[in-house]
CSV table of C-alpha atoms and ligand atoms in Angstrom, one decimal:
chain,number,residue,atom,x,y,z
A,19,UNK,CA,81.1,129.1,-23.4
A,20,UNK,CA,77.6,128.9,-21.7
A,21,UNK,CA,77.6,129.8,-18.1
A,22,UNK,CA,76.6,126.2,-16.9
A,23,UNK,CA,79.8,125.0,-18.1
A,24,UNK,CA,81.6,127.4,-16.4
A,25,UNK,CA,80.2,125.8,-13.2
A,26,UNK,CA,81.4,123.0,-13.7
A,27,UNK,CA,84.9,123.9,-14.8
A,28,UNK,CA,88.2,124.0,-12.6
A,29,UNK,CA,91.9,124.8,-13.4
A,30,UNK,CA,93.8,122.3,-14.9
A,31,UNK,CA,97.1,122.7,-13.3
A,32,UNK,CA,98.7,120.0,-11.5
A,33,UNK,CA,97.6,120.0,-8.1
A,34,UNK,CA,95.3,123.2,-8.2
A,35,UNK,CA,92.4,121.1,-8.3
A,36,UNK,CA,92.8,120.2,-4.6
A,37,UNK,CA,92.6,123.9,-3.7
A,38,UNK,CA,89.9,125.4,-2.4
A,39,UNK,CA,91.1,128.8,-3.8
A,40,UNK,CA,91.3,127.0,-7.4
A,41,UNK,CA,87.3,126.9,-7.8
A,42,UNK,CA,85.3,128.6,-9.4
A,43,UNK,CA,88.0,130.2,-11.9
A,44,UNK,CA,87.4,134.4,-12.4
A,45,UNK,CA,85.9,135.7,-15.4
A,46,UNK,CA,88.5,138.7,-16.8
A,47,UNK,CA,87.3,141.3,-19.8
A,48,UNK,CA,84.3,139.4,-20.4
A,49,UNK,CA,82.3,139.8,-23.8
A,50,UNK,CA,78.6,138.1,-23.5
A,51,UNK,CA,76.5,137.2,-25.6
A,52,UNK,CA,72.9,135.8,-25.6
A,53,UNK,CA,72.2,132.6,-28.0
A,54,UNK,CA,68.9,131.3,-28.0
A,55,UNK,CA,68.0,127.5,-27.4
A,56,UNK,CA,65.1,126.0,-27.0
A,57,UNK,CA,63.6,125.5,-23.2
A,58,UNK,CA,64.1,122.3,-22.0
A,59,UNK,CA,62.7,122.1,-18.3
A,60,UNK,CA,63.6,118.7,-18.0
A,61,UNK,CA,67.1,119.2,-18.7
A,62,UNK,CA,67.4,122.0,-15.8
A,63,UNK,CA,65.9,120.0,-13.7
A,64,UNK,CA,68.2,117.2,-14.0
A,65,UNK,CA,71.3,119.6,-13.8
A,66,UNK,CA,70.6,122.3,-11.2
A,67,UNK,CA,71.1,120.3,-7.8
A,68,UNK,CA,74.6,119.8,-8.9
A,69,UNK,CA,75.0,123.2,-9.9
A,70,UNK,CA,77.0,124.8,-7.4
A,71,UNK,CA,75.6,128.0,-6.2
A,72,UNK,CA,77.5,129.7,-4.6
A,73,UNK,CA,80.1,130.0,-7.9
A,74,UNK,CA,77.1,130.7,-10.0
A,75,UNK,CA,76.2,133.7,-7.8
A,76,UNK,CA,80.2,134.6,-7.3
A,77,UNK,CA,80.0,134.9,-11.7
A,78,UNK,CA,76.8,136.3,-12.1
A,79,UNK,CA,78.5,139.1,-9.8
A,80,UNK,CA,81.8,139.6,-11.6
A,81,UNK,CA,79.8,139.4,-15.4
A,82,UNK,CA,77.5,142.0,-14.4
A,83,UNK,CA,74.2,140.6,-13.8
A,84,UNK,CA,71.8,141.8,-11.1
A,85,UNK,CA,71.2,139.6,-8.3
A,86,UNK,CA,70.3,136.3,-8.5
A,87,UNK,CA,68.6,134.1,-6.4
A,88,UNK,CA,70.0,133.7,-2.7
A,89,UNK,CA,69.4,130.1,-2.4
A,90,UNK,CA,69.5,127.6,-4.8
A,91,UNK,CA,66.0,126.6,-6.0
A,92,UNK,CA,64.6,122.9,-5.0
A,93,UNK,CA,61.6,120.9,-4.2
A,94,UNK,CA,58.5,122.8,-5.6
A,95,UNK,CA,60.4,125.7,-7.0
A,96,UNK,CA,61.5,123.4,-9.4
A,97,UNK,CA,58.0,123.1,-11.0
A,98,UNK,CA,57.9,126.6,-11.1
A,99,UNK,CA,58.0,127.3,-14.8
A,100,UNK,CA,59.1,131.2,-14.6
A,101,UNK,CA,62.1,130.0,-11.9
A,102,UNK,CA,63.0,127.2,-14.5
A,103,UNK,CA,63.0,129.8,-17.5
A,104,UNK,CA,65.0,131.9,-15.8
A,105,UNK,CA,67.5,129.5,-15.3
A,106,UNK,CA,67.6,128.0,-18.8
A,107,UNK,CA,68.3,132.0,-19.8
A,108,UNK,CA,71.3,132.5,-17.4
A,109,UNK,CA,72.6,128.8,-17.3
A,110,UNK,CA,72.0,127.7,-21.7
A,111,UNK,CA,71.6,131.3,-23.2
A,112,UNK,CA,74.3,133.3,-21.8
A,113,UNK,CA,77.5,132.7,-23.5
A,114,UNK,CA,81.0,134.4,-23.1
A,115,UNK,CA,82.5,134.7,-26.1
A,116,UNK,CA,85.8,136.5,-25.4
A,117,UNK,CA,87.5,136.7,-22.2
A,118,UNK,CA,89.9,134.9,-19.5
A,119,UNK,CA,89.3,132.8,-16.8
A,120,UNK,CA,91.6,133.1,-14.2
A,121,UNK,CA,92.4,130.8,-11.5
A,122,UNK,CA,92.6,132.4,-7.9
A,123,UNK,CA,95.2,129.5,-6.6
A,124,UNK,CA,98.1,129.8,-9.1
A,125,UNK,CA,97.1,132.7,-10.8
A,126,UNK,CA,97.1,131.1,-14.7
A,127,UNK,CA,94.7,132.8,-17.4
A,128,UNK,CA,92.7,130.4,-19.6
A,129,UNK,CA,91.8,132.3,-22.7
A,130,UNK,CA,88.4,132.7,-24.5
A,131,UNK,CA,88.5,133.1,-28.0
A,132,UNK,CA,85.0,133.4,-30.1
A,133,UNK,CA,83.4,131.1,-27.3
A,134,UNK,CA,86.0,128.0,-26.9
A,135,UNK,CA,88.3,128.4,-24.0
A,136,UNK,CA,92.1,127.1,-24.6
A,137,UNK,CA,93.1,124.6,-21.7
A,138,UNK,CA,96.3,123.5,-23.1
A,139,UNK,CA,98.9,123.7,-20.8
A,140,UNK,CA,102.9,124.2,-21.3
A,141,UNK,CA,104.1,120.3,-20.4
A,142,UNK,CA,105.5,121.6,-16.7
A,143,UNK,CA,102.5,122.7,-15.5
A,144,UNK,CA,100.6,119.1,-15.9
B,5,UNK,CA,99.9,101.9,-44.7
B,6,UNK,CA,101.1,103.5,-41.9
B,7,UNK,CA,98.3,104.6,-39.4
B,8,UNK,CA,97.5,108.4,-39.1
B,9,UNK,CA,98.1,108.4,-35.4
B,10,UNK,CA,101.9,106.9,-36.1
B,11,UNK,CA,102.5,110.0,-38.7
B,12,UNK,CA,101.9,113.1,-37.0
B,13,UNK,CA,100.7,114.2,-33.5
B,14,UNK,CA,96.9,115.0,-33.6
B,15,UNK,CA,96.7,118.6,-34.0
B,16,UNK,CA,99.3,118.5,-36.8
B,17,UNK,CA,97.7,115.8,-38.6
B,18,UNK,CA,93.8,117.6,-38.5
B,19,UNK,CA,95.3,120.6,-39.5
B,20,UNK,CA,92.8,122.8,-41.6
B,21,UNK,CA,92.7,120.8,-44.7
B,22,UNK,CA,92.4,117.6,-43.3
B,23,UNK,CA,89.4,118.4,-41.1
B,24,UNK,CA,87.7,120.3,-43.6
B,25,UNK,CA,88.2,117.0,-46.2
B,26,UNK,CA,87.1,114.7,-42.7
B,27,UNK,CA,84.0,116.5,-41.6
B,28,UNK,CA,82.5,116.9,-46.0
B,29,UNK,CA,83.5,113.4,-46.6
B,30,UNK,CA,80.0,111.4,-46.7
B,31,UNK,CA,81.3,108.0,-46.1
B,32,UNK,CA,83.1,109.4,-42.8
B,33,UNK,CA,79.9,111.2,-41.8
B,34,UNK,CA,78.1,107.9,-42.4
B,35,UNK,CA,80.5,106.2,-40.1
B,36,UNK,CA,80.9,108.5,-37.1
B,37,UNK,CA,77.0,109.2,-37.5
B,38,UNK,CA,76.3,105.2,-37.1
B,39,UNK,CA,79.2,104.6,-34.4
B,40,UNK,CA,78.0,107.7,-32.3
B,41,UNK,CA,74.4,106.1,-32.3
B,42,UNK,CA,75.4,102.6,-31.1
B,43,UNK,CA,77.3,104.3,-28.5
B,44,UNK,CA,74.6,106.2,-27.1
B,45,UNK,CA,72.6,103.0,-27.3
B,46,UNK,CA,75.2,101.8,-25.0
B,47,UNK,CA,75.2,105.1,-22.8
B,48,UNK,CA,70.9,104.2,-22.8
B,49,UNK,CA,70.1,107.7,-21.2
B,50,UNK,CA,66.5,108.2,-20.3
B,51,UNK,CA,66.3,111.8,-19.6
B,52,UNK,CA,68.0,115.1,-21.2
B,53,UNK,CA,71.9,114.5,-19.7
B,54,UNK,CA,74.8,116.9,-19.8
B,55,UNK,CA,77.2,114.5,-21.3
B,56,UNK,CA,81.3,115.1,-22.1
B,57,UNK,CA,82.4,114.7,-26.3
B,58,UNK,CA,85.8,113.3,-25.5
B,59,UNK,CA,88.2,114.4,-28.6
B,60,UNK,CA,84.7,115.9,-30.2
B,61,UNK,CA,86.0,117.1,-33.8
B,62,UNK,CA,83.7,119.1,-35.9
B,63,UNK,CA,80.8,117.8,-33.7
B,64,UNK,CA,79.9,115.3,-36.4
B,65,UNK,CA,79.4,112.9,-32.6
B,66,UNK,CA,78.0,116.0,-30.4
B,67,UNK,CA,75.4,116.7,-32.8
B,68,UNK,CA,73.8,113.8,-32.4
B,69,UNK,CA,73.7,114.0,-28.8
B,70,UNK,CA,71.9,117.2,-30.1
B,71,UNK,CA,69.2,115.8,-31.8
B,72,UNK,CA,68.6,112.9,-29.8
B,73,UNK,CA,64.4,113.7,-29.4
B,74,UNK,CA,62.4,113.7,-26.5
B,75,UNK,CA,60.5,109.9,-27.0
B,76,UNK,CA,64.5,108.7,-26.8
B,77,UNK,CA,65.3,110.9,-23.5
B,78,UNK,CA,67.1,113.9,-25.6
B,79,UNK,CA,68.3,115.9,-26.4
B,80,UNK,CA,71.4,116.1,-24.5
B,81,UNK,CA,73.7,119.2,-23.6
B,82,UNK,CA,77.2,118.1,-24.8
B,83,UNK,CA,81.0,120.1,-23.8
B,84,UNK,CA,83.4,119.0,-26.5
B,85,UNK,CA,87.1,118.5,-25.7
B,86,UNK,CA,89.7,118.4,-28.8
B,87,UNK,CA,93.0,119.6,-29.4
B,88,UNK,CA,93.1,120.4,-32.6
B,89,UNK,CA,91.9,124.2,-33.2
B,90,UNK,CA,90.9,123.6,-36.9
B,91,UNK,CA,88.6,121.0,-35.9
B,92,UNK,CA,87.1,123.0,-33.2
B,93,UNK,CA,86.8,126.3,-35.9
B,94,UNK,CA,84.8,123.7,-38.4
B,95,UNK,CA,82.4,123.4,-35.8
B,96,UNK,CA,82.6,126.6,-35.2
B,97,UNK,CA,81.4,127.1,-38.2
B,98,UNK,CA,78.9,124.3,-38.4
B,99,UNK,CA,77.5,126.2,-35.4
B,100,UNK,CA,76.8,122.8,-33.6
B,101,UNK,CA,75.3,123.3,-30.2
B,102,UNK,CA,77.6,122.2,-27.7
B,103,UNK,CA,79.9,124.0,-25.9
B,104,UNK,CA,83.6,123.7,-27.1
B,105,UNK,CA,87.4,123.4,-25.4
B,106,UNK,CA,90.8,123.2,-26.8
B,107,UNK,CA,92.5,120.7,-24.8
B,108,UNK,CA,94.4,117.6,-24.7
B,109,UNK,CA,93.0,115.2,-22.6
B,110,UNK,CA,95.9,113.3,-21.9
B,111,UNK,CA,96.5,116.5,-19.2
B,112,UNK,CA,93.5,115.3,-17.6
B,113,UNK,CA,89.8,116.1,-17.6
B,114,UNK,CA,89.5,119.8,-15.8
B,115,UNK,CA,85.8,119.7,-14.4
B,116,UNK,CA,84.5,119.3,-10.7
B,117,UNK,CA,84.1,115.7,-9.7
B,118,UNK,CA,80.7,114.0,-10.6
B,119,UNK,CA,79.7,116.9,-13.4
B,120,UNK,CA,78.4,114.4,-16.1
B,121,UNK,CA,76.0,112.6,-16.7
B,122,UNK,CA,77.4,110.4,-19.2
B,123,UNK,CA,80.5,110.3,-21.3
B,124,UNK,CA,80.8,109.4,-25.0
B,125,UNK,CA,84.0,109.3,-27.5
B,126,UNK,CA,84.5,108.0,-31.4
B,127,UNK,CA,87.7,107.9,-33.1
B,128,UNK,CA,89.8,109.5,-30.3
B,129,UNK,CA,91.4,107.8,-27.5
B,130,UNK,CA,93.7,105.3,-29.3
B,131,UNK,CA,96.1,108.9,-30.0
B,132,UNK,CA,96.6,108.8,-26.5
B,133,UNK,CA,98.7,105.8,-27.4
B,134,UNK,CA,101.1,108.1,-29.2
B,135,UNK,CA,103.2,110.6,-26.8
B,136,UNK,CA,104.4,113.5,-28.7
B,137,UNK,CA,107.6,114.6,-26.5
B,138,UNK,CA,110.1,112.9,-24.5
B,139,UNK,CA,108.7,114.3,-21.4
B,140,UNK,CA,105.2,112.4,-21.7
B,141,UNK,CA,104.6,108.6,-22.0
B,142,UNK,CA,101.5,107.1,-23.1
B,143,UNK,CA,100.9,105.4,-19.9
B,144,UNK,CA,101.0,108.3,-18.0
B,145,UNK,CA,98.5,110.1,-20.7
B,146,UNK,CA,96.1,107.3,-20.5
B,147,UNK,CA,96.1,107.5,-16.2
B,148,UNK,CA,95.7,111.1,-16.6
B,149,UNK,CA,92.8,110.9,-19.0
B,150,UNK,CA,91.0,108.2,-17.0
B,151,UNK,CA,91.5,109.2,-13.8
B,152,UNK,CA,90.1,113.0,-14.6
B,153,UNK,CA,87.6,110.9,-16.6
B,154,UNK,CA,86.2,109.0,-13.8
B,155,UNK,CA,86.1,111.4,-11.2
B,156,UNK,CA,84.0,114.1,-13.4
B,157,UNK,CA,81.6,111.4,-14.0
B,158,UNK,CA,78.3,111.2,-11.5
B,159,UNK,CA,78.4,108.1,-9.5
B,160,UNK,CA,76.5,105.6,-11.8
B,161,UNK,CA,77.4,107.4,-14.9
B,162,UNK,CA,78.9,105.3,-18.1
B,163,UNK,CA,81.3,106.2,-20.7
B,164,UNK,CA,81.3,104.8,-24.0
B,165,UNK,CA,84.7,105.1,-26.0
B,166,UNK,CA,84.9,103.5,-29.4
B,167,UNK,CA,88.8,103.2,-30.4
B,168,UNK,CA,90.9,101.9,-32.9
B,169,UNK,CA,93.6,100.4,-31.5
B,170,UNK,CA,96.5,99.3,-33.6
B,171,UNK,CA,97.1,95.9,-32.2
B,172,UNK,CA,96.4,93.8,-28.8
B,173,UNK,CA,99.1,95.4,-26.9
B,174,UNK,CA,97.2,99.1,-27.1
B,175,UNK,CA,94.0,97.8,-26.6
B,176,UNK,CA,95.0,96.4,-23.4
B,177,UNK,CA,97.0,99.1,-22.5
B,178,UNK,CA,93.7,101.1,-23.0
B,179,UNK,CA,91.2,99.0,-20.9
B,180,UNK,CA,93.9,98.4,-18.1
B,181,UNK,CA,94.4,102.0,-17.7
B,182,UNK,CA,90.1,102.5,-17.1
B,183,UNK,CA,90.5,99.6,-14.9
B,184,UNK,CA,93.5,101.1,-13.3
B,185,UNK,CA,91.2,104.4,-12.8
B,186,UNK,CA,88.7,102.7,-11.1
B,187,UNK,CA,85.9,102.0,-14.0
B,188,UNK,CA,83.9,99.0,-14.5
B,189,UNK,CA,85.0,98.0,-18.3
B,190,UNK,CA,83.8,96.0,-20.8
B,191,UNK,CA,84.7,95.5,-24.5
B,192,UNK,CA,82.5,95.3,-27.0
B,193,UNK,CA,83.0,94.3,-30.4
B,194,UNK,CA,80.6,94.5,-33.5
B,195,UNK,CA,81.0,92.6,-36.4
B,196,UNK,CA,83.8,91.3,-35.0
B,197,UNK,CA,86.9,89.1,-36.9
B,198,UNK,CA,85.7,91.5,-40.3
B,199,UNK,CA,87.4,94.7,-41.9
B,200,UNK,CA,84.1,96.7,-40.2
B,201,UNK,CA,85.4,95.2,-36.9
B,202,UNK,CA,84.8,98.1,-34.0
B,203,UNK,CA,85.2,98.2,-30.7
B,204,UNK,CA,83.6,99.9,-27.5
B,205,UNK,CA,85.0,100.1,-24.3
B,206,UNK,CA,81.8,100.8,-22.0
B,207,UNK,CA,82.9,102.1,-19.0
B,208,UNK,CA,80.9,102.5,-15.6
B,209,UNK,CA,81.5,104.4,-12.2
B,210,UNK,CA,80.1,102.2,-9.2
B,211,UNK,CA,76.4,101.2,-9.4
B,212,UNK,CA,76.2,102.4,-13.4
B,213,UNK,CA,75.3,98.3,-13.2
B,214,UNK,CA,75.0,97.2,-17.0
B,215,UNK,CA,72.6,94.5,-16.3
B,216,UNK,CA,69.4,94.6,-17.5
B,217,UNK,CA,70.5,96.0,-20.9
B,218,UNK,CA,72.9,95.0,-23.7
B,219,UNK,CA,70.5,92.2,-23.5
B,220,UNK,CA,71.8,91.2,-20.5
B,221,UNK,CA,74.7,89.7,-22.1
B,222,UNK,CA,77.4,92.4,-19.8
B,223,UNK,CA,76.4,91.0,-16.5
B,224,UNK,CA,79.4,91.4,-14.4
B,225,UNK,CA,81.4,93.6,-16.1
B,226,UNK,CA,84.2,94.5,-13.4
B,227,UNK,CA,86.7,92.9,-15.8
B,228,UNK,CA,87.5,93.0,-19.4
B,229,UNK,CA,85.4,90.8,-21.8
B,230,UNK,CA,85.3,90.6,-25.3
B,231,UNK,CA,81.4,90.8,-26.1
B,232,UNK,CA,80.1,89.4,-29.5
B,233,UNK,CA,77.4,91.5,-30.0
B,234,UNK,CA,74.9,90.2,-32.0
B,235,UNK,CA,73.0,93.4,-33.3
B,236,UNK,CA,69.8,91.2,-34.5
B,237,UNK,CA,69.8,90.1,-30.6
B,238,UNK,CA,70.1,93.8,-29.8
B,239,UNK,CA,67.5,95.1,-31.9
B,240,UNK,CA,64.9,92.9,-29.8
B,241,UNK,CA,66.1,93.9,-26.5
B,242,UNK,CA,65.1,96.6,-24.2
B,243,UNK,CA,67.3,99.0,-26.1
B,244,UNK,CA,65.7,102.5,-27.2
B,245,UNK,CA,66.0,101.8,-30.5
B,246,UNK,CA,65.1,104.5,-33.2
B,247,UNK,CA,61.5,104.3,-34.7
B,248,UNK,CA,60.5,103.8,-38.0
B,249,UNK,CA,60.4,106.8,-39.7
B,250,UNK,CA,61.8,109.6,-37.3
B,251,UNK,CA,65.0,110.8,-38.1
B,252,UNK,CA,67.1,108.7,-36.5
B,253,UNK,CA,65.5,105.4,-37.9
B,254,UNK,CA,66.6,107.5,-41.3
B,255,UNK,CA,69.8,108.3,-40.6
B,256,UNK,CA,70.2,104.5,-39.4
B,257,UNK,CA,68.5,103.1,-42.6
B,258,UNK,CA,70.8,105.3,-45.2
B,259,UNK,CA,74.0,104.1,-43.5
B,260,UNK,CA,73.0,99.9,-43.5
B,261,UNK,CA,72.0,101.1,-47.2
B,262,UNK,CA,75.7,103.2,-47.4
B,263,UNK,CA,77.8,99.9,-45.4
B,264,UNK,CA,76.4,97.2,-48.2
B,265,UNK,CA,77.5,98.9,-51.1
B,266,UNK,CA,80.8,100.0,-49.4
B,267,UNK,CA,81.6,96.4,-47.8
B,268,UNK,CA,84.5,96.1,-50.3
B,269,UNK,CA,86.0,99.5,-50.6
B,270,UNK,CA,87.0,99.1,-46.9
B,271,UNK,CA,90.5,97.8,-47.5
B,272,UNK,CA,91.7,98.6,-43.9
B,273,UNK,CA,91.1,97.9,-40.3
B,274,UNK,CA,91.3,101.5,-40.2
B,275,UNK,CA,88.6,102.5,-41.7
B,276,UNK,CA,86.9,106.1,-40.2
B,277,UNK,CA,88.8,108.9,-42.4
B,278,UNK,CA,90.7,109.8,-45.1
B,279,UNK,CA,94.1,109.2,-45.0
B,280,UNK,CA,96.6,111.2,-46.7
B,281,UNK,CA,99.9,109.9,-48.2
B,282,UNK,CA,102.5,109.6,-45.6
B,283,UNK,CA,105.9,111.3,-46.7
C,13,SAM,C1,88.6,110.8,-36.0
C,13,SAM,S1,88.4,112.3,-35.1
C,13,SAM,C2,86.8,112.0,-34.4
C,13,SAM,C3,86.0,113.3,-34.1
C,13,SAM,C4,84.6,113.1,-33.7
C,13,SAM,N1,84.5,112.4,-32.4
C,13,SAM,C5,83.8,112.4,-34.8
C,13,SAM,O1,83.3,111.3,-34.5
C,13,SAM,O2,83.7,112.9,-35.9
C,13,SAM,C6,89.5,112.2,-33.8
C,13,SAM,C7,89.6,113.4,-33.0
C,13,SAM,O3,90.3,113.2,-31.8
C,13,SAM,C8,91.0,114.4,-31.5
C,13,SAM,N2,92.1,114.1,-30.6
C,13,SAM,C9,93.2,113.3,-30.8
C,13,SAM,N3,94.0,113.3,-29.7
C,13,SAM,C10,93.4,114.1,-28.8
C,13,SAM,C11,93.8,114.6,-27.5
C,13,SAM,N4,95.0,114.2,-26.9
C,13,SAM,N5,93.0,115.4,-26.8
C,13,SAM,C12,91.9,115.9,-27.4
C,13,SAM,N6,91.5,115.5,-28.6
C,13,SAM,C13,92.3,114.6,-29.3
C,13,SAM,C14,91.5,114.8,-32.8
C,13,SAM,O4,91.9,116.2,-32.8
C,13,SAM,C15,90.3,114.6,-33.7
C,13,SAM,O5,89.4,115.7,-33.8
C,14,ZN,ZN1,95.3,126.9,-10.9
């Protein structure tokens, strides 16, 4: 699973999704990997003012990366082709291959298994 | 002939056999590869989009949002939803680009509202029509899918969905429940009334206005029509078509090769994989 995606994903339990506490879900046990792919500026540009943040910064945290940027970049910095590489390295390249994602609201582990994330859920929990 | 979808539930039925013979099979391949295209005609993206496979497969779909090339506003970054895990392991092992999920998406669609660009699905959403267990109807499958559907869609987004329904009844069903969810919907069919017959529901989430392409011909499209499309009236329109020579003109020229010859071997509405013998 690529970091970007992780963004974007929340817990797929009934009524979790209306929780605060639900987003963004907690990387566990973490394995990354880095997978090449070739730049595409225009694509990051298109995707990072609806990138939220603040969960990017909480999972860079908990998988280990050194800072990232306080503020989210816009405007100008967005032509900036060493901000934009940057970005294409920790949002396309950086994959988690094994792990769990956890939700902080109701506490259920999605698994990672060699980079696809199971979010099947038992019928009770829909 | 009993449809595959009335047999067994989906991740029984595309067990590892099945998605192994689906994803070698050229004429499927063919199909999927020339279904996928129209669609993302449909979707007419101008710029590289993060855009949801729904009920992705081996990514014969996703990796054509892949390798969609710059001049035509690719390539696009794809997540794939399906719930069967041999599918997912065969494009695994294709090592397609996009990024992968085992889910059902009759439990919804679990991303943050107004994530995609774009939506796309071939083959997939008629098995919604079929409810496993006692404890899940297909109405309440379909709600669940479209409603998650719409709201992780960016305000103007589309979703294309081509489907094989098995008769009127689930086609409605299907289109009422977008409608239901708050989409724009239209239906499209291509060569309609023959046995190559498919249909597109195009889907749109306030403002993704279709008018101005489709030649025009979708203006309006906050009910359901039935659209004849008319692909030599499409291929003059404003539609980013493929160009002669690149690969995607290719790909499109082998297939109209591949659909003459095959014309008469398609003995079935059903006609986008392998069946096997129902017991
Ligand atoms: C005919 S295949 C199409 C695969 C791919 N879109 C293509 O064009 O090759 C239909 C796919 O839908 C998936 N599917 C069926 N029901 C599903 C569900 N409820 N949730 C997710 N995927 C589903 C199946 O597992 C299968 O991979
Ligand atoms: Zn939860």
């Amino acid at each position: 699973m690529k970091l970007i995606t992780a963004n974007f994903l929340t817990c797929a339990v009934k009524g979790c999704k209306a929780s605060p506490a639900s987003f963004p879900l907690h990387f566990r046990d973490a394995e990354l990997e880095l997978q090449e792919l070739d730049f595409q500026p225009d694509f990051i540009r298109n995707i990072v003012p609806r990138i939220d943040w603040h969960a990017l910064q909480i999972m860079a945290n908990e998988l280990g990366f050194p800072k990232i940027l306080d503020k989210k970049p816009e405007g100008d910095e967005l032509k900036d082709e060493q901000i934009l590489k940057e970005l294409h390295r920790l949002l396309l390249e950086t994959h988690i291959n094994e792990g769990k994602l956890t939700c902080g609201n109701c506490g259920h582990e999605y698994l990672i298994k060699e980079g696809i994330a199971n979010f099947l859920l038992p019928s009770h929990l829909v | 002939m009993s449809r595959p979808e009335d047999v067994l539930p989906p991740d029984l039925f595309y067990d590892d056999n099945e998605s192994r013979k689906y994803t070698t099979s050229s004429r499927i391949r063919n199909i999927q590869s020339d279904m996928t295209n129209r669609a993302l005609e449909l979707l007419d993206l101008r710029s590289p989009s993060l855009v949801l496979d729904i009920g992705c497969g081996s990514g014969l779909s996703g990796e054509i949002l892949s390798a969609v090339p710059p001049e035509h506003g690719g390539p696009h970054t794809w997540i794939g939803m399906d719930i069967s895990p041999s599918m997912l392991d065969i494009a695994l092992q294709r090592d397609v680009e996009g990024d992968l999920f085992l889910a059902d998406i009759g439990q919804g669609v679990p991303f943050r509202p107004g994530t995609f660009d774009a939506a796309i699905s071939i083959s997939a959403i008629q098995w919604l029509c079929n409810a496993e267990t006692s404890d899940v109807s297909p109405e309440g499958r379909l709600r669940r899918f479209f409603e998650g559907l719409y709201a992780s869609l960016r305000r103007g987004g589309r979703a294309v969905c081509q489907f094989y329904p098995k008769n009127d009844a689930q086609r409605n069903m299907i289109s009422g429940a977008a409608i239901k969810a708050g989409f724009g919907a239209g239906i499209l069919e291509d060569d309609p009334g023959t046995k190559n017959s498919k249909l597109y529901l195009v889907l749109t989430v306030g403002g993704g206005g279709l008018q101005g392409d489709i030649t025009g011909v979708v203006n309006g499209m906050d009910d359901v029509n039935i659209l004849d499309a008319r692909r030599k009236a499409m291929e003059h329109g404003k539609m980013q078509l493929p160009r002669k020579g690149d690969k995607a003109w290719i790909m499109r020229k082998k297939e109209q090769m591949e659909r003459k010859g095959k014309v008469v071997k398609q003995n079935s509405r059903y006609t986008g994989r392998k069946r096997r013998p129902a017991f």
